[in-house]
């Protein structure tokens, strides 16, 4: 039962690759960004608190996201976990260690998606998804096979994230550099970090991740 972290700035491809791992390996994708967006859409107390913070591109509190991860880990007790967008701070990294240890689990790999920031802005600003099933698309890189129709579920409704504009993306990048990149050395010291070229085509990134996971 593998437990892995996909680490990288906004737009690095964490969600894209996590969805593939989930489909292929029966692992569970644990995306704090997705959980928070669900909470915002449902208007829960967590959602109300997170909404404006997310629209600014800043980080939601460590306590909130750590609690969300804890709940979902319990629901995924017998499956490998893919942490997507968590941890993002040193406090979250420590919280994750504790959550895993309490459940008799441990981290196997931290996969760093290495990318170029300007290219990422282009990726993010062009991104959209199916309003029905969540399948991801991109204005330039991945249009539906039949224009205006979701490849997966046939829906004609699509949506864009509110924080996917250039200004907010720059703030999200700055948050990554200041608070998230500094947790890498923690995992490097444990010898569990693998660096993958996140600028390669999507299939090649998937192959590179498979190779890391096959290494044990
Ligand atoms: P979150 O939802 O995690 O967003 P993010 O980290 O900013 O990352 P993205 O989801 O934008 O990018 P991704 O790496 O998943 O890339 P994707 O696969 O979509 O967080 C949003 C907000 O929630 C945060 O700003 C914060 O406010 C809050 N939050 C979340 N977690 C938190 C935490 N732990 N603590 C505190 N606050 C938290 O790919 C992007 C696009 O590129 C897609 O269109 C895709 O099709 C395309 N693409 C992907 N790979 C490739 C490739 N290899 N080549 C070409 N195109 C590609
Ligand atoms: Mg994502
Ligand atoms: Zn769909």
PDB file of C-alpha atoms and ligand atoms in Angstrom:
ATOM      1  CA  UNK A   1       0.000   0.000   0.000  1.00  0.00           C
ATOM      2  CA  UNK A   2       1.939   2.979  -1.295  1.00  0.00           C
ATOM      3  CA  UNK A   3       1.583   6.454   0.146  1.00  0.00           C
ATOM      4  CA  UNK A   4       2.994   9.161  -2.073  1.00  0.00           C
ATOM      5  CA  UNK A   5       3.110  12.951  -2.304  1.00  0.00           C
ATOM      6  CA  UNK A   6       2.947  14.787  -5.623  1.00  0.00           C
ATOM      7  CA  UNK A   7       4.746  18.051  -5.003  1.00  0.00           C
ATOM      8  CA  UNK A   8       4.931  20.990  -7.370  1.00  0.00           C
ATOM      9  CA  UNK A   9       3.691  24.532  -7.962  1.00  0.00           C
ATOM     10  CA  UNK A  10       0.209  25.399  -9.268  1.00  0.00           C
ATOM     11  CA  UNK A  11      -0.289  23.893 -12.707  1.00  0.00           C
ATOM     12  CA  UNK A  12       2.587  21.408 -12.374  1.00  0.00           C
ATOM     13  CA  UNK A  13       0.215  18.544 -13.212  1.00  0.00           C
ATOM     14  CA  UNK A  14      -0.434  17.112  -9.745  1.00  0.00           C
ATOM     15  CA  UNK A  15      -4.169  16.673 -10.320  1.00  0.00           C
ATOM     16  CA  UNK A  16      -3.706  15.264 -13.821  1.00  0.00           C
ATOM     17  CA  UNK A  17      -1.224  12.642 -12.682  1.00  0.00           C
ATOM     18  CA  UNK A  18      -3.075  11.825  -9.453  1.00  0.00           C
ATOM     19  CA  UNK A  19      -6.252  11.066 -11.421  1.00  0.00           C
ATOM     20  CA  UNK A  20      -4.280   8.653 -13.628  1.00  0.00           C
ATOM     21  CA  UNK A  21      -2.704   6.894 -10.665  1.00  0.00           C
ATOM     22  CA  UNK A  22      -6.121   6.572  -9.069  1.00  0.00           C
ATOM     23  CA  UNK A  23      -7.638   5.049 -12.216  1.00  0.00           C
ATOM     24  CA  UNK A  24      -4.729   2.672 -12.912  1.00  0.00           C
ATOM     25  CA  UNK A  25      -3.663   1.567  -9.456  1.00  0.00           C
ATOM     26  CA  UNK A  26      -6.791   1.863  -7.337  1.00  0.00           C
ATOM     27  CA  UNK A  27      -5.070   4.390  -5.122  1.00  0.00           C
ATOM     28  CA  UNK A  28      -7.046   7.294  -3.628  1.00  0.00           C
ATOM     29  CA  UNK A  29      -6.381  10.868  -4.720  1.00  0.00           C
ATOM     30  CA  UNK A  30      -6.429  13.185  -1.724  1.00  0.00           C
ATOM     31  CA  UNK A  31      -6.512  16.728  -3.101  1.00  0.00           C
ATOM     32  CA  UNK A  32      -6.998  19.415  -0.465  1.00  0.00           C
ATOM     33  CA  UNK A  33      -7.773  21.882  -3.270  1.00  0.00           C
ATOM     34  CA  UNK A  34     -10.659  19.689  -4.492  1.00  0.00           C
ATOM     35  CA  UNK A  35     -11.906  19.156  -0.920  1.00  0.00           C
ATOM     36  CA  UNK A  36     -11.870  22.902  -0.263  1.00  0.00           C
ATOM     37  CA  UNK A  37     -13.672  23.669  -3.529  1.00  0.00           C
ATOM     38  CA  UNK A  38     -16.350  21.128  -2.566  1.00  0.00           C
ATOM     39  CA  UNK A  39     -16.688  22.813   0.819  1.00  0.00           C
ATOM     40  CA  UNK A  40     -17.000  26.232  -0.847  1.00  0.00           C
ATOM     41  CA  UNK A  41     -19.646  24.926  -3.261  1.00  0.00           C
ATOM     42  CA  UNK A  42     -21.593  23.321  -0.396  1.00  0.00           C
ATOM     43  CA  UNK A  43     -21.348  26.480   1.734  1.00  0.00           C
ATOM     44  CA  UNK A  44     -20.086  24.627   4.822  1.00  0.00           C
ATOM     45  CA  UNK A  45     -18.344  26.583   7.621  1.00  0.00           C
ATOM     46  CA  UNK A  46     -14.962  25.440   6.253  1.00  0.00           C
ATOM     47  CA  UNK A  47     -16.014  26.588   2.787  1.00  0.00           C
ATOM     48  CA  UNK A  48     -17.083  29.999   4.037  1.00  0.00           C
ATOM     49  CA  UNK A  49     -13.717  30.479   5.704  1.00  0.00           C
ATOM     50  CA  UNK A  50     -11.710  29.187   2.732  1.00  0.00           C
ATOM     51  CA  UNK A  51     -13.502  31.003  -0.090  1.00  0.00           C
ATOM     52  CA  UNK A  52     -11.895  34.442  -0.002  1.00  0.00           C
ATOM     53  CA  UNK A  53      -8.476  33.068   0.951  1.00  0.00           C
ATOM     54  CA  UNK A  54      -8.528  30.825  -2.119  1.00  0.00           C
ATOM     55  CA  UNK A  55      -9.726  33.631  -4.373  1.00  0.00           C
ATOM     56  CA  UNK A  56      -6.689  35.640  -3.297  1.00  0.00           C
ATOM     57  CA  UNK A  57      -4.405  32.665  -4.028  1.00  0.00           C
ATOM     58  CA  UNK A  58      -3.209  32.435  -0.436  1.00  0.00           C
ATOM     59  CA  UNK A  59      -3.009  29.354   1.773  1.00  0.00           C
ATOM     60  CA  UNK A  60      -5.922  28.180   3.910  1.00  0.00           C
ATOM     61  CA  UNK A  61      -5.063  27.434   7.567  1.00  0.00           C
ATOM     62  CA  UNK A  62      -2.968  24.372   8.396  1.00  0.00           C
ATOM     63  CA  UNK A  63      -5.572  23.180  10.915  1.00  0.00           C
ATOM     64  CA  UNK A  64      -8.387  23.114   8.352  1.00  0.00           C
ATOM     65  CA  UNK A  65      -6.524  21.230   5.633  1.00  0.00           C
ATOM     66  CA  UNK A  66      -4.920  18.777   8.055  1.00  0.00           C
ATOM     67  CA  UNK A  67      -8.349  17.926   9.466  1.00  0.00           C
ATOM     68  CA  UNK A  68      -9.721  17.359   5.956  1.00  0.00           C
ATOM     69  CA  UNK A  69      -6.863  14.984   5.141  1.00  0.00           C
ATOM     70  CA  UNK A  70      -7.360  13.068   8.386  1.00  0.00           C
ATOM     71  CA  UNK A  71     -11.041  12.454   7.587  1.00  0.00           C
ATOM     72  CA  UNK A  72     -10.319  11.247   4.074  1.00  0.00           C
ATOM     73  CA  UNK A  73      -7.454   9.008   5.170  1.00  0.00           C
ATOM     74  CA  UNK A  74      -9.840   7.157   7.440  1.00  0.00           C
ATOM     75  CA  UNK A  75     -12.210   6.639   4.526  1.00  0.00           C
ATOM     76  CA  UNK A  76      -9.271   5.272   2.495  1.00  0.00           C
ATOM     77  CA  UNK A  77      -7.994   2.919   5.159  1.00  0.00           C
ATOM     78  CA  UNK A  78      -7.279  -0.038   2.843  1.00  0.00           C
ATOM     79  CA  UNK A  79      -5.944   1.900  -0.152  1.00  0.00           C
ATOM     80  CA  UNK A  80      -2.736   3.642  -1.160  1.00  0.00           C
ATOM     81  CA  UNK A  81      -2.924   7.432  -0.915  1.00  0.00           C
ATOM     82  CA  UNK A  82      -1.797  10.103  -3.358  1.00  0.00           C
ATOM     83  CA  UNK A  83      -1.408  13.434  -1.600  1.00  0.00           C
ATOM     84  CA  UNK A  84      -2.102  16.159  -4.167  1.00  0.00           C
ATOM     85  CA  UNK A  85      -1.524  19.710  -2.961  1.00  0.00           C
ATOM     86  CA  UNK A  86      -0.815  18.629   0.616  1.00  0.00           C
ATOM     87  CA  UNK A  87       1.396  19.194   2.564  1.00  0.00           C
ATOM     88  CA  UNK A  88       2.128  22.813   1.623  1.00  0.00           C
ATOM     89  CA  UNK A  89       3.864  24.049   4.789  1.00  0.00           C
ATOM     90  CA  UNK A  90       6.225  22.639   7.390  1.00  0.00           C
ATOM     91  CA  UNK A  91       3.351  22.421   9.893  1.00  0.00           C
ATOM     92  CA  UNK A  92       1.315  20.397   7.386  1.00  0.00           C
ATOM     93  CA  UNK A  93       4.279  18.095   6.735  1.00  0.00           C
ATOM     94  CA  UNK A  94       4.492  17.434  10.463  1.00  0.00           C
ATOM     95  CA  UNK A  95       0.737  16.910  10.683  1.00  0.00           C
ATOM     96  CA  UNK A  96       0.924  14.382   7.844  1.00  0.00           C
ATOM     97  CA  UNK A  97       3.692  12.434   9.561  1.00  0.00           C
ATOM     98  CA  UNK A  98       1.533  12.215  12.673  1.00  0.00           C
ATOM     99  CA  UNK A  99      -1.622  11.248  10.751  1.00  0.00           C
ATOM    100  CA  UNK A 100       0.226   8.453   8.940  1.00  0.00           C
ATOM    101  CA  UNK A 101       2.025   7.154  12.011  1.00  0.00           C
ATOM    102  CA  UNK A 102      -1.230   7.008  13.994  1.00  0.00           C
ATOM    103  CA  UNK A 103      -2.641   4.775  11.271  1.00  0.00           C
ATOM    104  CA  UNK A 104       0.415   2.538  10.942  1.00  0.00           C
ATOM    105  CA  UNK A 105       1.260   3.996   7.539  1.00  0.00           C
ATOM    106  CA  UNK A 106       4.361   5.690   6.184  1.00  0.00           C
ATOM    107  CA  UNK A 107       5.451   7.756   3.208  1.00  0.00           C
ATOM    108  CA  UNK A 108       7.067   5.874   0.354  1.00  0.00           C
ATOM    109  CA  UNK A 109       7.770   8.564  -2.232  1.00  0.00           C
ATOM    110  CA  UNK A 110       7.718  12.299  -2.688  1.00  0.00           C
ATOM    111  CA  UNK A 111       7.575  13.027  -6.402  1.00  0.00           C
ATOM    112  CA  UNK A 112       8.659  16.529  -7.282  1.00  0.00           C
ATOM    113  CA  UNK A 113       7.281  17.803 -10.583  1.00  0.00           C
ATOM    114  CA  UNK A 114       9.969  20.167 -11.878  1.00  0.00           C
ATOM    115  CA  UNK A 115       8.545  22.942 -14.057  1.00  0.00           C
ATOM    116  CA  UNK A 116       8.971  26.363 -15.604  1.00  0.00           C
ATOM    117  CA  UNK A 117       6.778  29.066 -14.008  1.00  0.00           C
ATOM    118  CA  UNK A 118       5.919  31.104 -17.103  1.00  0.00           C
ATOM    119  CA  UNK A 119       4.802  27.995 -18.933  1.00  0.00           C
ATOM    120  CA  UNK A 120       2.651  27.130 -15.915  1.00  0.00           C
ATOM    121  CA  UNK A 121       0.791  30.402 -16.095  1.00  0.00           C
ATOM    122  CA  UNK A 122      -0.137  29.513 -19.682  1.00  0.00           C
ATOM    123  CA  UNK A 123      -1.258  26.056 -18.588  1.00  0.00           C
ATOM    124  CA  UNK A 124      -3.431  27.326 -15.783  1.00  0.00           C
ATOM    125  CA  UNK A 125      -5.080  30.217 -17.546  1.00  0.00           C
ATOM    126  CA  UNK A 126      -6.191  27.846 -20.361  1.00  0.00           C
ATOM    127  CA  UNK A 127      -7.489  25.142 -18.072  1.00  0.00           C
ATOM    128  CA  UNK A 128     -11.163  24.130 -17.706  1.00  0.00           C
ATOM    129  CA  UNK A 129     -13.093  21.018 -16.775  1.00  0.00           C
ATOM    130  CA  UNK A 130     -16.358  19.166 -17.331  1.00  0.00           C
ATOM    131  CA  UNK A 131     -19.038  20.507 -14.982  1.00  0.00           C
ATOM    132  CA  UNK A 132     -20.555  17.021 -14.791  1.00  0.00           C
ATOM    133  CA  UNK A 133     -17.685  14.546 -14.282  1.00  0.00           C
ATOM    134  CA  UNK A 134     -14.681  16.797 -13.627  1.00  0.00           C
ATOM    135  CA  UNK A 135     -12.568  15.593 -16.586  1.00  0.00           C
ATOM    136  CA  UNK A 136      -9.837  18.176 -17.222  1.00  0.00           C
ATOM    137  CA  UNK A 137      -9.314  20.064 -20.505  1.00  0.00           C
ATOM    138  CA  UNK A 138      -7.168  22.869 -21.870  1.00  0.00           C
ATOM    139  CA  UNK A 139      -7.764  25.564 -24.531  1.00  0.00           C
ATOM    140  CA  UNK A 140      -4.459  24.760 -26.255  1.00  0.00           C
ATOM    141  CA  UNK A 141      -3.262  21.373 -25.035  1.00  0.00           C
ATOM    142  CA  UNK A 142      -6.315  19.182 -24.591  1.00  0.00           C
ATOM    143  CA  UNK A 143      -9.637  20.013 -26.252  1.00  0.00           C
ATOM    144  CA  UNK A 144     -12.525  17.490 -26.228  1.00  0.00           C
ATOM    145  CA  UNK A 145     -12.458  15.194 -29.296  1.00  0.00           C
ATOM    146  CA  UNK A 146     -15.901  16.474 -30.300  1.00  0.00           C
ATOM    147  CA  UNK A 147     -15.906  20.255 -29.700  1.00  0.00           C
ATOM    148  CA  UNK A 148     -18.130  21.257 -26.780  1.00  0.00           C
ATOM    149  CA  UNK A 149     -18.772  17.654 -25.689  1.00  0.00           C
ATOM    150  CA  UNK A 150     -17.016  15.926 -22.783  1.00  0.00           C
ATOM    151  CA  UNK A 151     -15.020  12.876 -23.949  1.00  0.00           C
ATOM    152  CA  UNK A 152     -15.890  10.977 -20.805  1.00  0.00           C
ATOM    153  CA  UNK A 153     -19.551  11.656 -20.044  1.00  0.00           C
ATOM    154  CA  UNK A 154     -20.939  13.544 -23.053  1.00  0.00           C
ATOM    155  CA  UNK A 155     -21.903  16.626 -21.040  1.00  0.00           C
ATOM    156  CA  UNK A 156     -21.923  20.018 -22.796  1.00  0.00           C
ATOM    157  CA  UNK A 157     -21.279  22.035 -19.657  1.00  0.00           C
ATOM    158  CA  UNK A 158     -17.793  23.120 -18.666  1.00  0.00           C
ATOM    159  CA  UNK A 159     -16.394  25.262 -15.857  1.00  0.00           C
ATOM    160  CA  UNK A 160     -13.302  27.278 -14.967  1.00  0.00           C
ATOM    161  CA  UNK A 161     -11.791  27.807 -11.523  1.00  0.00           C
ATOM    162  CA  UNK A 162     -12.159  31.284 -10.033  1.00  0.00           C
ATOM    163  CA  UNK A 163      -8.487  31.392  -9.002  1.00  0.00           C
ATOM    164  CA  UNK A 164      -7.237  30.576 -12.517  1.00  0.00           C
ATOM    165  CA  UNK A 165      -6.437  34.132 -13.600  1.00  0.00           C
ATOM    166  CA  UNK A 166      -2.911  35.453 -14.067  1.00  0.00           C
ATOM    167  CA  UNK A 167      -2.799  37.684 -10.948  1.00  0.00           C
ATOM    168  CA  UNK A 168      -3.999  34.984  -8.585  1.00  0.00           C
ATOM    169  CA  UNK A 169      -1.721  32.426 -10.213  1.00  0.00           C
ATOM    170  CA  UNK A 170       1.305  34.639  -9.513  1.00  0.00           C
ATOM    171  CA  UNK A 171       0.279  34.849  -5.842  1.00  0.00           C
ATOM    172  CA  UNK A 172      -0.143  31.057  -5.727  1.00  0.00           C
ATOM    173  CA  UNK A 173       3.357  30.632  -7.184  1.00  0.00           C
ATOM    174  CA  UNK A 174       4.832  33.024  -4.624  1.00  0.00           C
ATOM    175  CA  UNK A 175       3.130  31.080  -1.833  1.00  0.00           C
ATOM    176  CA  UNK A 176       4.631  27.882  -3.224  1.00  0.00           C
ATOM    177  CA  UNK A 177       8.141  29.342  -3.327  1.00  0.00           C
ATOM    178  CA  UNK A 178       7.924  30.852   0.152  1.00  0.00           C
ATOM    179  CA  UNK A 179       6.126  28.108   2.075  1.00  0.00           C
ATOM    180  CA  UNK A 180       6.014  24.832   0.158  1.00  0.00           C
ATOM    181  CA  UNK A 181       9.374  24.486  -1.619  1.00  0.00           C
ATOM    182  CA  UNK A 182      11.156  24.760   1.778  1.00  0.00           C
ATOM    183  CA  UNK A 183       9.642  21.440   2.938  1.00  0.00           C
ATOM    184  CA  UNK A 184      11.508  19.472   0.244  1.00  0.00           C
ATOM    185  CA  UNK A 185      14.799  19.209   2.195  1.00  0.00           C
ATOM    186  CA  UNK A 186      12.864  17.511   4.994  1.00  0.00           C
ATOM    187  CA  UNK A 187      12.010  14.655   2.635  1.00  0.00           C
ATOM    188  CA  UNK A 188      15.381  14.742   0.861  1.00  0.00           C
ATOM    189  CA  UNK A 189      16.982  13.977   4.203  1.00  0.00           C
ATOM    190  CA  UNK A 190      14.881  10.789   4.290  1.00  0.00           C
ATOM    191  CA  UNK A 191      15.985   9.811   0.792  1.00  0.00           C
ATOM    192  CA  UNK A 192      12.445   9.565  -0.599  1.00  0.00           C
ATOM    193  CA  UNK A 193      12.403  12.424  -3.147  1.00  0.00           C
ATOM    194  CA  UNK A 194      12.379  11.730  -6.885  1.00  0.00           C
ATOM    195  CA  UNK A 195      12.449  14.552  -9.384  1.00  0.00           C
ATOM    196  CA  UNK A 196      10.371  14.177 -12.540  1.00  0.00           C
ATOM    197  CA  UNK A 197      10.369  16.552 -15.513  1.00  0.00           C
ATOM    198  CA  UNK A 198       6.904  18.101 -15.321  1.00  0.00           C
ATOM    199  CA  UNK A 199       7.391  19.952 -18.621  1.00  0.00           C
ATOM    200  CA  UNK A 200       7.397  16.704 -20.602  1.00  0.00           C
ATOM    201  CA  UNK A 201       4.170  15.615 -22.346  1.00  0.00           C
ATOM    202  CA  UNK A 202       1.516  14.242 -19.969  1.00  0.00           C
ATOM    203  CA  UNK A 203       2.075  10.571 -20.967  1.00  0.00           C
ATOM    204  CA  UNK A 204       5.813  10.850 -20.435  1.00  0.00           C
ATOM    205  CA  UNK A 205       5.307  12.329 -16.984  1.00  0.00           C
ATOM    206  CA  UNK A 206       3.034   9.373 -16.190  1.00  0.00           C
ATOM    207  CA  UNK A 207       5.722   6.938 -17.399  1.00  0.00           C
ATOM    208  CA  UNK A 208       8.371   8.659 -15.272  1.00  0.00           C
ATOM    209  CA  UNK A 209       6.135   8.404 -12.191  1.00  0.00           C
ATOM    210  CA  UNK A 210       5.438   4.729 -12.944  1.00  0.00           C
ATOM    211  CA  UNK A 211       9.187   4.136 -13.082  1.00  0.00           C
ATOM    212  CA  UNK A 212       9.651   5.708  -9.657  1.00  0.00           C
ATOM    213  CA  UNK A 213       6.834   3.615  -8.159  1.00  0.00           C
ATOM    214  CA  UNK A 214       8.204   0.450  -9.770  1.00  0.00           C
ATOM    215  CA  UNK A 215      11.542   1.080  -8.047  1.00  0.00           C
ATOM    216  CA  UNK A 216       9.891   0.047  -4.776  1.00  0.00           C
TER     217      UNK A 216
HETATM  218  P1  LIG B   1      -5.017  23.414  -5.533  1.00  0.00           P
HETATM  219  O1  LIG B   1      -6.331  23.008  -6.033  1.00  0.00           O
HETATM  220  O2  LIG B   1      -4.139  22.379  -4.940  1.00  0.00           O
HETATM  221  O3  LIG B   1      -4.262  24.140  -6.711  1.00  0.00           O
HETATM  222  P2  LIG B   1      -2.696  24.300  -7.059  1.00  0.00           P
HETATM  223  O4  LIG B   1      -1.714  23.671  -6.195  1.00  0.00           O
HETATM  224  O5  LIG B   1      -2.554  25.743  -7.251  1.00  0.00           O
HETATM  225  O6  LIG B   1      -2.504  23.438  -8.300  1.00  0.00           O
HETATM  226  P3  LIG B   1      -3.445  23.239  -9.506  1.00  0.00           P
HETATM  227  O7  LIG B   1      -4.578  22.355  -9.121  1.00  0.00           O
HETATM  228  O8  LIG B   1      -3.759  24.568 -10.110  1.00  0.00           O
HETATM  229  O9  LIG B   1      -2.462  22.511 -10.524  1.00  0.00           O
HETATM  230  P4  LIG B   1      -2.081  20.977 -10.659  1.00  0.00           P
HETATM  231  O10 LIG B   1      -0.678  20.808 -10.252  1.00  0.00           O
HETATM  232  O11 LIG B   1      -3.112  20.081 -10.056  1.00  0.00           O
HETATM  233  O12 LIG B   1      -2.111  20.873 -12.248  1.00  0.00           O
HETATM  234  P5  LIG B   1      -3.189  20.213 -13.234  1.00  0.00           P
HETATM  235  O13 LIG B   1      -3.027  18.750 -13.260  1.00  0.00           O
HETATM  236  O14 LIG B   1      -4.536  20.769 -12.976  1.00  0.00           O
HETATM  237  O15 LIG B   1      -5.176  24.593  -4.494  1.00  0.00           O
HETATM  238  C1  LIG B   1      -6.020  25.699  -4.744  1.00  0.00           C
HETATM  239  C2  LIG B   1      -6.074  26.609  -3.539  1.00  0.00           C
HETATM  240  O16 LIG B   1      -6.646  25.897  -2.424  1.00  0.00           O
HETATM  241  C3  LIG B   1      -4.724  27.101  -3.011  1.00  0.00           C
HETATM  242  O17 LIG B   1      -4.302  28.264  -3.708  1.00  0.00           O
HETATM  243  C4  LIG B   1      -5.046  27.359  -1.534  1.00  0.00           C
HETATM  244  O18 LIG B   1      -5.748  28.567  -1.383  1.00  0.00           O
HETATM  245  C5  LIG B   1      -5.980  26.218  -1.204  1.00  0.00           C
HETATM  246  N1  LIG B   1      -5.273  25.021  -0.720  1.00  0.00           N
HETATM  247  C6  LIG B   1      -5.239  23.791  -1.317  1.00  0.00           C
HETATM  248  N2  LIG B   1      -4.499  22.917  -0.603  1.00  0.00           N
HETATM  249  C7  LIG B   1      -4.032  23.627   0.472  1.00  0.00           C
HETATM  250  C8  LIG B   1      -3.176  23.280   1.551  1.00  0.00           C
HETATM  251  N3  LIG B   1      -2.664  22.036   1.681  1.00  0.00           N
HETATM  252  N4  LIG B   1      -2.891  24.231   2.473  1.00  0.00           N
HETATM  253  C9  LIG B   1      -3.417  25.490   2.357  1.00  0.00           C
HETATM  254  N5  LIG B   1      -4.213  25.885   1.352  1.00  0.00           N
HETATM  255  C10 LIG B   1      -4.517  24.954   0.418  1.00  0.00           C
HETATM  256  O19 LIG B   1      -2.634  20.771 -14.633  1.00  0.00           O
HETATM  257  C11 LIG B   1      -2.793  22.131 -15.007  1.00  0.00           C
HETATM  258  C12 LIG B   1      -3.171  22.237 -16.504  1.00  0.00           C
HETATM  259  O20 LIG B   1      -2.067  21.833 -17.292  1.00  0.00           O
HETATM  260  C13 LIG B   1      -4.328  21.320 -16.926  1.00  0.00           C
HETATM  261  O21 LIG B   1      -5.096  22.001 -17.875  1.00  0.00           O
HETATM  262  C14 LIG B   1      -3.640  20.117 -17.522  1.00  0.00           C
HETATM  263  O22 LIG B   1      -4.445  19.506 -18.535  1.00  0.00           O
HETATM  264  C15 LIG B   1      -2.377  20.715 -18.105  1.00  0.00           C
HETATM  265  N6  LIG B   1      -1.235  19.816 -18.016  1.00  0.00           N
HETATM  266  C16 LIG B   1      -0.902  19.003 -16.963  1.00  0.00           C
HETATM  267  N7  LIG B   1       0.249  18.353 -17.211  1.00  0.00           N
HETATM  268  C17 LIG B   1       0.673  18.771 -18.429  1.00  0.00           C
HETATM  269  C18 LIG B   1       1.810  18.467 -19.234  1.00  0.00           C
HETATM  270  N8  LIG B   1       2.750  17.588 -18.826  1.00  0.00           N
HETATM  271  N9  LIG B   1       1.918  19.103 -20.430  1.00  0.00           N
HETATM  272  C19 LIG B   1       0.980  20.003 -20.856  1.00  0.00           C
HETATM  273  N10 LIG B   1      -0.118  20.308 -20.143  1.00  0.00           N
HETATM  274  C20 LIG B   1      -0.270  19.714 -18.933  1.00  0.00           C
HETATM  275 MG1  LIG B   2      -4.819  20.388  -8.847  1.00  0.00          MG
HETATM  276 ZN1  LIG B   3     -17.657  14.910 -18.363  1.00  0.00          ZN
END
